[in-house]
Short mmCIF file of C-alpha atoms and ligand atoms in Angstrom, two decimals:
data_model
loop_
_atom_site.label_atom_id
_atom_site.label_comp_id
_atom_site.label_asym_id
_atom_site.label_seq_id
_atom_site.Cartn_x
_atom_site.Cartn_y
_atom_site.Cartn_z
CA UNK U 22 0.00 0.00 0.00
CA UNK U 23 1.40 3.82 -1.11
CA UNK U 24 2.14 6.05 1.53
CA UNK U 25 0.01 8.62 0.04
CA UNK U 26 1.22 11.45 2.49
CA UNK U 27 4.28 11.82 0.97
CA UNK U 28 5.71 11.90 -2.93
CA UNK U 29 9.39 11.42 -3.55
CA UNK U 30 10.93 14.17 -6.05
CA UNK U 31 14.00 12.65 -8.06
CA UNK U 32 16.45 15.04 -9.33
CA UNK U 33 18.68 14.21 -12.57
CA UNK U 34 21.54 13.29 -11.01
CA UNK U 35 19.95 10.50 -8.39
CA UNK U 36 17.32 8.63 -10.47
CA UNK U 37 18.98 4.98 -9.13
CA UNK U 38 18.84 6.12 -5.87
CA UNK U 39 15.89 8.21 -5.78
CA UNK U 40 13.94 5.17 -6.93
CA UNK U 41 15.01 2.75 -4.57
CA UNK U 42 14.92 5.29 -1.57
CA UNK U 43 10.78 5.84 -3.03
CA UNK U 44 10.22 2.03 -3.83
CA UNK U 45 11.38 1.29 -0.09
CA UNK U 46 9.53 3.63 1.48
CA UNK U 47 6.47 2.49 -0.32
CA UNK U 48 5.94 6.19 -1.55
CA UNK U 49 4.86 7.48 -4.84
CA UNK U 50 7.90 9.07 -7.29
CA UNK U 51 7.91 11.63 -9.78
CA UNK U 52 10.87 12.66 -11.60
CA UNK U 53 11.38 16.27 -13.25
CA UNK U 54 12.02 17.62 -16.67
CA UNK U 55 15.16 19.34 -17.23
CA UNK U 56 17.22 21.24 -20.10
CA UNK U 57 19.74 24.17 -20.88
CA UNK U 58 18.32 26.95 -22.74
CA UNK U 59 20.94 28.33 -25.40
CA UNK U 60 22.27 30.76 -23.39
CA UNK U 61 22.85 28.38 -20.36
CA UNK U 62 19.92 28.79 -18.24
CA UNK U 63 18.46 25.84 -16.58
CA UNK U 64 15.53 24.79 -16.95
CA UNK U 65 13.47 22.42 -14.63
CA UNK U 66 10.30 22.06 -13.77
CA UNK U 67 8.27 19.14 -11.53
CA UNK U 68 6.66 16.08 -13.53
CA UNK U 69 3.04 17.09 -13.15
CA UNK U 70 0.02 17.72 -15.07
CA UNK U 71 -1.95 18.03 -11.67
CA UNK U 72 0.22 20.37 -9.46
CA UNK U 73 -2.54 20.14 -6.14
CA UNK U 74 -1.15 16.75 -6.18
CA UNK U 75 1.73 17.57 -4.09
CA UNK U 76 0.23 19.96 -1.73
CA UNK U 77 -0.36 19.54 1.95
CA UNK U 78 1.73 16.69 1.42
CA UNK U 79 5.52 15.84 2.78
CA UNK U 80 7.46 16.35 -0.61
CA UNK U 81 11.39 14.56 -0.36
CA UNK U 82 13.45 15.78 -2.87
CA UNK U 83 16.91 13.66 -3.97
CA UNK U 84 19.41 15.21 -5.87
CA UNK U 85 22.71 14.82 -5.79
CA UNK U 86 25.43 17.34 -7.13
CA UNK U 87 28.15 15.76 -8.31
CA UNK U 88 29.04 15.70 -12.63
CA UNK U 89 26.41 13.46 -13.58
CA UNK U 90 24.21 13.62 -16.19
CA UNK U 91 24.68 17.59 -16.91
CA UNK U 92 28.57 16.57 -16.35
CA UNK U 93 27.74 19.81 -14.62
CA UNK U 94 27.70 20.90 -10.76
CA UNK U 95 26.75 23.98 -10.93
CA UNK U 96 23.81 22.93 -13.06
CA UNK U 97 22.81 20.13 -10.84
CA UNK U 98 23.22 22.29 -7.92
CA UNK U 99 20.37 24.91 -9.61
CA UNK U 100 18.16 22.22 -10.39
CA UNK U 101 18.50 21.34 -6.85
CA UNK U 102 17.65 25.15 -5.83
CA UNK U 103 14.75 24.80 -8.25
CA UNK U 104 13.32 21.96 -7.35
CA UNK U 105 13.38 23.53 -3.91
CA UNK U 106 11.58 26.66 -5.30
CA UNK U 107 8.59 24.71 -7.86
CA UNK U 108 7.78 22.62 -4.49
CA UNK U 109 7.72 25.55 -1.96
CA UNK U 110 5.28 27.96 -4.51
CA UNK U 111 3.01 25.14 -4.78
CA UNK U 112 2.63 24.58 -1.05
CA UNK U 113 3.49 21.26 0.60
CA UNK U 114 3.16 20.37 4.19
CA UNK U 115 6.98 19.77 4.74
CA UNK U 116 9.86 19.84 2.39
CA UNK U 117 12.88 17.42 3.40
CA UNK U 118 15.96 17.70 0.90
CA UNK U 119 18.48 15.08 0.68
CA UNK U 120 21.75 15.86 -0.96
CA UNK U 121 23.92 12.65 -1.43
CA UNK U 122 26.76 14.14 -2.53
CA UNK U 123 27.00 18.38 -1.74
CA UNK U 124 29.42 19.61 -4.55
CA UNK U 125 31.66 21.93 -3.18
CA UNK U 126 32.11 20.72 0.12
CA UNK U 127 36.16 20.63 0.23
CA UNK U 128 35.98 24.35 0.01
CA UNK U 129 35.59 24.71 3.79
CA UNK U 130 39.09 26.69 4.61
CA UNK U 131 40.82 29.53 3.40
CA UNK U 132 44.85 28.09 1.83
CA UNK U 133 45.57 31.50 -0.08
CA UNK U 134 44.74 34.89 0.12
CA UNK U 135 41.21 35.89 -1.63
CA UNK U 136 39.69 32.36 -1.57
CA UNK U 137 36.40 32.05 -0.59
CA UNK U 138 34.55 28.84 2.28
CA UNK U 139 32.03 28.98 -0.30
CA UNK U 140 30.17 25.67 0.75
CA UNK U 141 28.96 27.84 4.00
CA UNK U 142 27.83 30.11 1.29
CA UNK U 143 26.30 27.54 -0.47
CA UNK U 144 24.86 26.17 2.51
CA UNK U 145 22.84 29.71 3.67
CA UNK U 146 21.31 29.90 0.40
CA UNK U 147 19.86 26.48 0.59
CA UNK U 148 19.07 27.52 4.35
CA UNK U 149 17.70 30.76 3.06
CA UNK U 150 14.74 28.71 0.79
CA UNK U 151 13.25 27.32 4.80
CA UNK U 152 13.44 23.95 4.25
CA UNK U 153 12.61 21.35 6.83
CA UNK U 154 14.82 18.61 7.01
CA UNK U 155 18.15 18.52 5.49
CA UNK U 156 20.20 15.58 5.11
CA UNK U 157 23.94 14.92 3.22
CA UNK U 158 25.87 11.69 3.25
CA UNK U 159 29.93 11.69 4.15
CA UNK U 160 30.47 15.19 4.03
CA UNK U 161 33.58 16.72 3.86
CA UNK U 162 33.70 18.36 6.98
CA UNK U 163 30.06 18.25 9.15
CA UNK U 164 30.81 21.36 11.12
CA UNK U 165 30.01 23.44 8.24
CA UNK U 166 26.18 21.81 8.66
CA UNK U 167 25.92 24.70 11.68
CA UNK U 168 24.74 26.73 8.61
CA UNK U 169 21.70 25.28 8.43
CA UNK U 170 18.71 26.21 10.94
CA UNK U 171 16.47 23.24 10.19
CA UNK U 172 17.21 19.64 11.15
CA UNK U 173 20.59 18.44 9.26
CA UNK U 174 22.18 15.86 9.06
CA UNK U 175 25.73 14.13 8.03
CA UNK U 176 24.67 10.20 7.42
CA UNK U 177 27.64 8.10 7.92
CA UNK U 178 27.72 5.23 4.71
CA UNK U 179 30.74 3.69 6.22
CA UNK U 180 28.98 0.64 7.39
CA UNK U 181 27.27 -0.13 4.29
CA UNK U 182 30.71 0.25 2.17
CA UNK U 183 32.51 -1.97 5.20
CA UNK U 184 29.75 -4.71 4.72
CA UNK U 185 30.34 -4.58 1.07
CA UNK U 186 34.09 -4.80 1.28
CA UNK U 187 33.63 -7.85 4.05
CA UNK U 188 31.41 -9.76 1.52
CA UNK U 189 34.03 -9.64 -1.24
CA UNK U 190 36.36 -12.14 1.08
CA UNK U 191 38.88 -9.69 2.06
CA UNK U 192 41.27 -11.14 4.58
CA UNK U 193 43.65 -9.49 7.63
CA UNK U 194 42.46 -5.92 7.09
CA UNK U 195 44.14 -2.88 7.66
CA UNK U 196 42.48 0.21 7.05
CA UNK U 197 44.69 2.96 5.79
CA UNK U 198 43.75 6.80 5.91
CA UNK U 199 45.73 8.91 2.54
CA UNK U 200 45.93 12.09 5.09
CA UNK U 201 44.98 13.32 8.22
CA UNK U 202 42.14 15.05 7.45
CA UNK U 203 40.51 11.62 6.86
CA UNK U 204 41.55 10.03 10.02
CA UNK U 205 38.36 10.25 12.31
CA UNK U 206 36.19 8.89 9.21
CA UNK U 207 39.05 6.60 8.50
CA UNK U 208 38.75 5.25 12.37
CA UNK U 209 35.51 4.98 12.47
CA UNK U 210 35.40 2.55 9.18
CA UNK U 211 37.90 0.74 11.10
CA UNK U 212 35.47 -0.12 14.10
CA UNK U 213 33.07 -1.94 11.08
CA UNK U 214 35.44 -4.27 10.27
CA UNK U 215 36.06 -5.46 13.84
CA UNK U 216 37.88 -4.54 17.17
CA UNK U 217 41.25 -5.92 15.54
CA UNK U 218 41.75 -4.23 12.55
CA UNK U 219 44.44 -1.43 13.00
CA UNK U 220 44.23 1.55 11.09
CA UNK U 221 46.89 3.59 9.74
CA UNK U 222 47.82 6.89 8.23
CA UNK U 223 49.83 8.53 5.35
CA UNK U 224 51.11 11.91 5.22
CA UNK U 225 49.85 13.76 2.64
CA UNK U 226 50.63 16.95 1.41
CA UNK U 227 48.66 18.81 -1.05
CA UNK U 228 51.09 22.28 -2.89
CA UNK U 229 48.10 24.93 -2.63
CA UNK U 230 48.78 26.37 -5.88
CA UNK U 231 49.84 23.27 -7.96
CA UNK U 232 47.33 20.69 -6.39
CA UNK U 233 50.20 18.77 -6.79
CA UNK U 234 50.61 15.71 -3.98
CA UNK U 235 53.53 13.89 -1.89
CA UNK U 236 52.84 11.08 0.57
CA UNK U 237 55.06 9.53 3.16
CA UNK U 238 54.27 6.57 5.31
CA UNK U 239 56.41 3.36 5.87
CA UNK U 240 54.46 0.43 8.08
CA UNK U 241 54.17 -3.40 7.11
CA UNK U 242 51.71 -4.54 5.34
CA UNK U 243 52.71 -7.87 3.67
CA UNK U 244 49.92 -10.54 4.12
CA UNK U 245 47.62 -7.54 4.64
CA UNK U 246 44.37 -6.39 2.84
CA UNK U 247 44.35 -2.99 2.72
CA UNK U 248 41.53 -0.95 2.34
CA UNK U 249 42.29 3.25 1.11
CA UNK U 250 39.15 5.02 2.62
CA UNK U 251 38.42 8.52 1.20
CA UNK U 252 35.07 10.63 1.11
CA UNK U 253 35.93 11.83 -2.70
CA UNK U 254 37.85 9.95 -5.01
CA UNK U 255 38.07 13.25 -7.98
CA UNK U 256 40.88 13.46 -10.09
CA UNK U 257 42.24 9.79 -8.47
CA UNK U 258 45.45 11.44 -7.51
CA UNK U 259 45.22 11.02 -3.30
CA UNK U 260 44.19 7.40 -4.28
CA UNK U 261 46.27 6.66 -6.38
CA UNK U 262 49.34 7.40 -4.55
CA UNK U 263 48.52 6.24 -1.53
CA UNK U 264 48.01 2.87 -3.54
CA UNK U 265 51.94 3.34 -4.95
CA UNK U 266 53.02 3.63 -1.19
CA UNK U 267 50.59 0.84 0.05
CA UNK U 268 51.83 -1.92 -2.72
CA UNK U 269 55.58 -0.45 -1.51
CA UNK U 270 54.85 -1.36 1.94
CA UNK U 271 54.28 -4.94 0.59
CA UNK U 272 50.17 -4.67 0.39
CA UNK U 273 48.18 -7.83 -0.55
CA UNK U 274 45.03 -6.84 -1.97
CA UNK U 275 43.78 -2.93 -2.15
CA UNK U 276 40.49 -1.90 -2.50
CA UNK U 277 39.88 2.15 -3.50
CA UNK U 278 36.83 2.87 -1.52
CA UNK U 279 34.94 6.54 -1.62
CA UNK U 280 31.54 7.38 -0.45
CA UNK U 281 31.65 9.56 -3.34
CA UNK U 282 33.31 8.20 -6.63
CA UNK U 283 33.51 11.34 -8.67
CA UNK U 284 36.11 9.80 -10.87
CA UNK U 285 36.88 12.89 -13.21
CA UNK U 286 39.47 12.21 -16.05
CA UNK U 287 42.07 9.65 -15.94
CA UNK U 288 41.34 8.81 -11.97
CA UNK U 289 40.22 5.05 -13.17
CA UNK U 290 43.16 4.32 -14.90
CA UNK U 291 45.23 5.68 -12.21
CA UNK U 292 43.82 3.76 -9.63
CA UNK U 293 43.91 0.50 -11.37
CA UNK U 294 47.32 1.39 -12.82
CA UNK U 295 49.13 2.03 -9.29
CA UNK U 296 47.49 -1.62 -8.21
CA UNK U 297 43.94 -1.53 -7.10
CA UNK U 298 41.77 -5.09 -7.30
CA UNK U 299 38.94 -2.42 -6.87
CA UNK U 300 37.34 0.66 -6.89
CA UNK U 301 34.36 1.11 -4.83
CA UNK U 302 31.99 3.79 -4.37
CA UNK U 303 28.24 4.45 -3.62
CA UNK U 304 25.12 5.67 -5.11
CA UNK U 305 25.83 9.36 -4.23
CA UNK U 306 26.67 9.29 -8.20
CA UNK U 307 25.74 7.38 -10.65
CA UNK U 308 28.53 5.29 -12.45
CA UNK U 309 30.03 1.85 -12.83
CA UNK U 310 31.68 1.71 -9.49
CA UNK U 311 28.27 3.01 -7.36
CA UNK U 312 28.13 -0.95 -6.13
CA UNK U 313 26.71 0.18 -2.43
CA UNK U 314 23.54 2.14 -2.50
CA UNK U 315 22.66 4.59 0.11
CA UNK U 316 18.70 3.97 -0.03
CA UNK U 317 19.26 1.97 3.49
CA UNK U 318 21.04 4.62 5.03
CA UNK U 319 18.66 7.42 3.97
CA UNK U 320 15.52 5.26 4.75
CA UNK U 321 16.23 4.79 8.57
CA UNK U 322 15.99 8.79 8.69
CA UNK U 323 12.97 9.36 6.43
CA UNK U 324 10.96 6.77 8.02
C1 R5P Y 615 40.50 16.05 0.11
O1 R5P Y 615 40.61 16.65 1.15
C2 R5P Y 615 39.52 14.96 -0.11
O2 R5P Y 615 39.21 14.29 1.09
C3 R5P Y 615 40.06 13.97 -1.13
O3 R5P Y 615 41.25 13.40 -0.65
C4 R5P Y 615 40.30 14.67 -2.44
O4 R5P Y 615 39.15 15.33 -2.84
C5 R5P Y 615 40.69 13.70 -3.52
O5 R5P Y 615 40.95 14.43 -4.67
P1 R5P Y 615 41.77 13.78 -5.86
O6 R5P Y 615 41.09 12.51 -6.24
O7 R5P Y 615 41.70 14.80 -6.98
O8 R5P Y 615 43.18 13.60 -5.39
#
């Protein structure tokens, strides 16, 4: 039987997950029609012949923002703000937003003169639009979620992707964080995969103007299954060098593993190059390696 008091919205860039989330929540979906006008205006408005269907009603809109099918954040991220807007005018009961994957999330700190935390930015305007319920999966760095004034929250997907990883047969684990930045997600993935597994961290450091990377680390790892943990695989080069080091330090298997698996470029070949058995990512964006889907995760909060 349909939940009939609430309707599932289901941006471009999560129809995979939007479905599932709507199928397991036994709610009814409607997906939205999008395009670029030529001077590179979006376009989007709700599915609907019948707009009074959605009102009074809770309305959950999934979008993710990450290059999907726009190849396009900034696009998906308006979309997002209009899907927002077409609900709001036509008058729901409550309006809960779920953003898999928030693009612009690693720009939470200041490296060089003039730059800009624009993902606080980012975040008021969303904020500013007086939604209900906010919810984001892995993000970057959670404090920045004290921009919002509605319920938010940062779901953790580390258990699903450590479930995952445990299925495939992977033996004396060792979970190893590419920088310090990742170490309290990187710790916490560790706990999934038991009270023994040992975690350990590379140095990593990123030239501000150059984006260019060196890592350091030296530990043994021979017999050892070592899984890379990192909330955004983008251009592949964090993962793929901590790989290099890993398979130096006498690594058995690797397995690349990002909540989100933005995989711009080259990263694939990168990855698999420097000695991955496997890249893994979830549904946050919709590709070949999305093999862990979030719908679980969201579910136990939309409920
Ligand atoms: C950085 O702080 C993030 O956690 C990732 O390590 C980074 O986004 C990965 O980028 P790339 O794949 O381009 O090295």
């Amino acid at each position: 039987m349909l939940d009939k008091e609430k309707i599932l919205i289901i941006g471009s860039a999560s129809q995979i997950l939007g479905i599932k989330i709507a199928n397991k929540l036994g709610i009814e979906c409607i997906d939205t029609e999008f395009k670029t006008f030529p001077d590179g205006e979006n376009y989007l408005r709700i599915n609907v012949e019948d707009e009074t269907i959605l009102e009074g009603k809770e309305i959950i809109i999934v979008q993710s923002t990450g290059p999907s099918v726009r190849n396009n954040q900034n696009a998906q991220f308006f979309e997002l703000l209009m899907m927002i807007d077409a609900v709001k005018r036509i008058g729901p009961k409550k309006i809960v937003v779920v953003v898999p994957y928030l693009a612009y999330a690693r720009q939470d700190k200041i490296f060089r003169p003039g730059e800009t935390r624009f993902i606080r930015t980012l975040l008021r305007i969303i904020n500013s639009m007086e939604i209900d319920e906010f919810y984001v999966v892995d993000l970057h760095e959670p404090k920045v979620l004290e921009e919002m004034s509605c319920k938010s929250v940062n779901i953790d997907s580390m258990k699903l992707l450590a479930e995952y990883i445990k299925s495939l047969g992977a033996e004396n684990i060792v979970v190893l964080s590419p920088d310090k930045g990742a170490i309290e997600r990187s710790k916490t993935f560790a706990k999934y995969f038991g009270n023994n597994v040992s975690l350990k961290v590379f140095e990593k450091e990123r030239c501000v103007k150059t984006g260019d990377i060196k890592m350091t680390g030296s530990f043994n790892l021979e017999n050892k299954d070592v899984v890379i943990s990192d909330d955004i695989i983008a251009t592949g080069g964090t993962m793929a060098t901590a790989i290099k080091l890993a398979k130096q330090n006498g690594a058995n298997k690797v397995y690349a593993v990002a909540t989100h698996a933005l995989l711009l470029k080259n990263a694939k070949y990168l990855i698999l190059k420097a000695g991955a058995d496997e890249i893994i990512g979830t549904d946050s964006i919709d590709n070949e390696v999305s093999k862990v889907s979030l719908a679980n995760a969201i579910i136990d909060y939309l409920k």
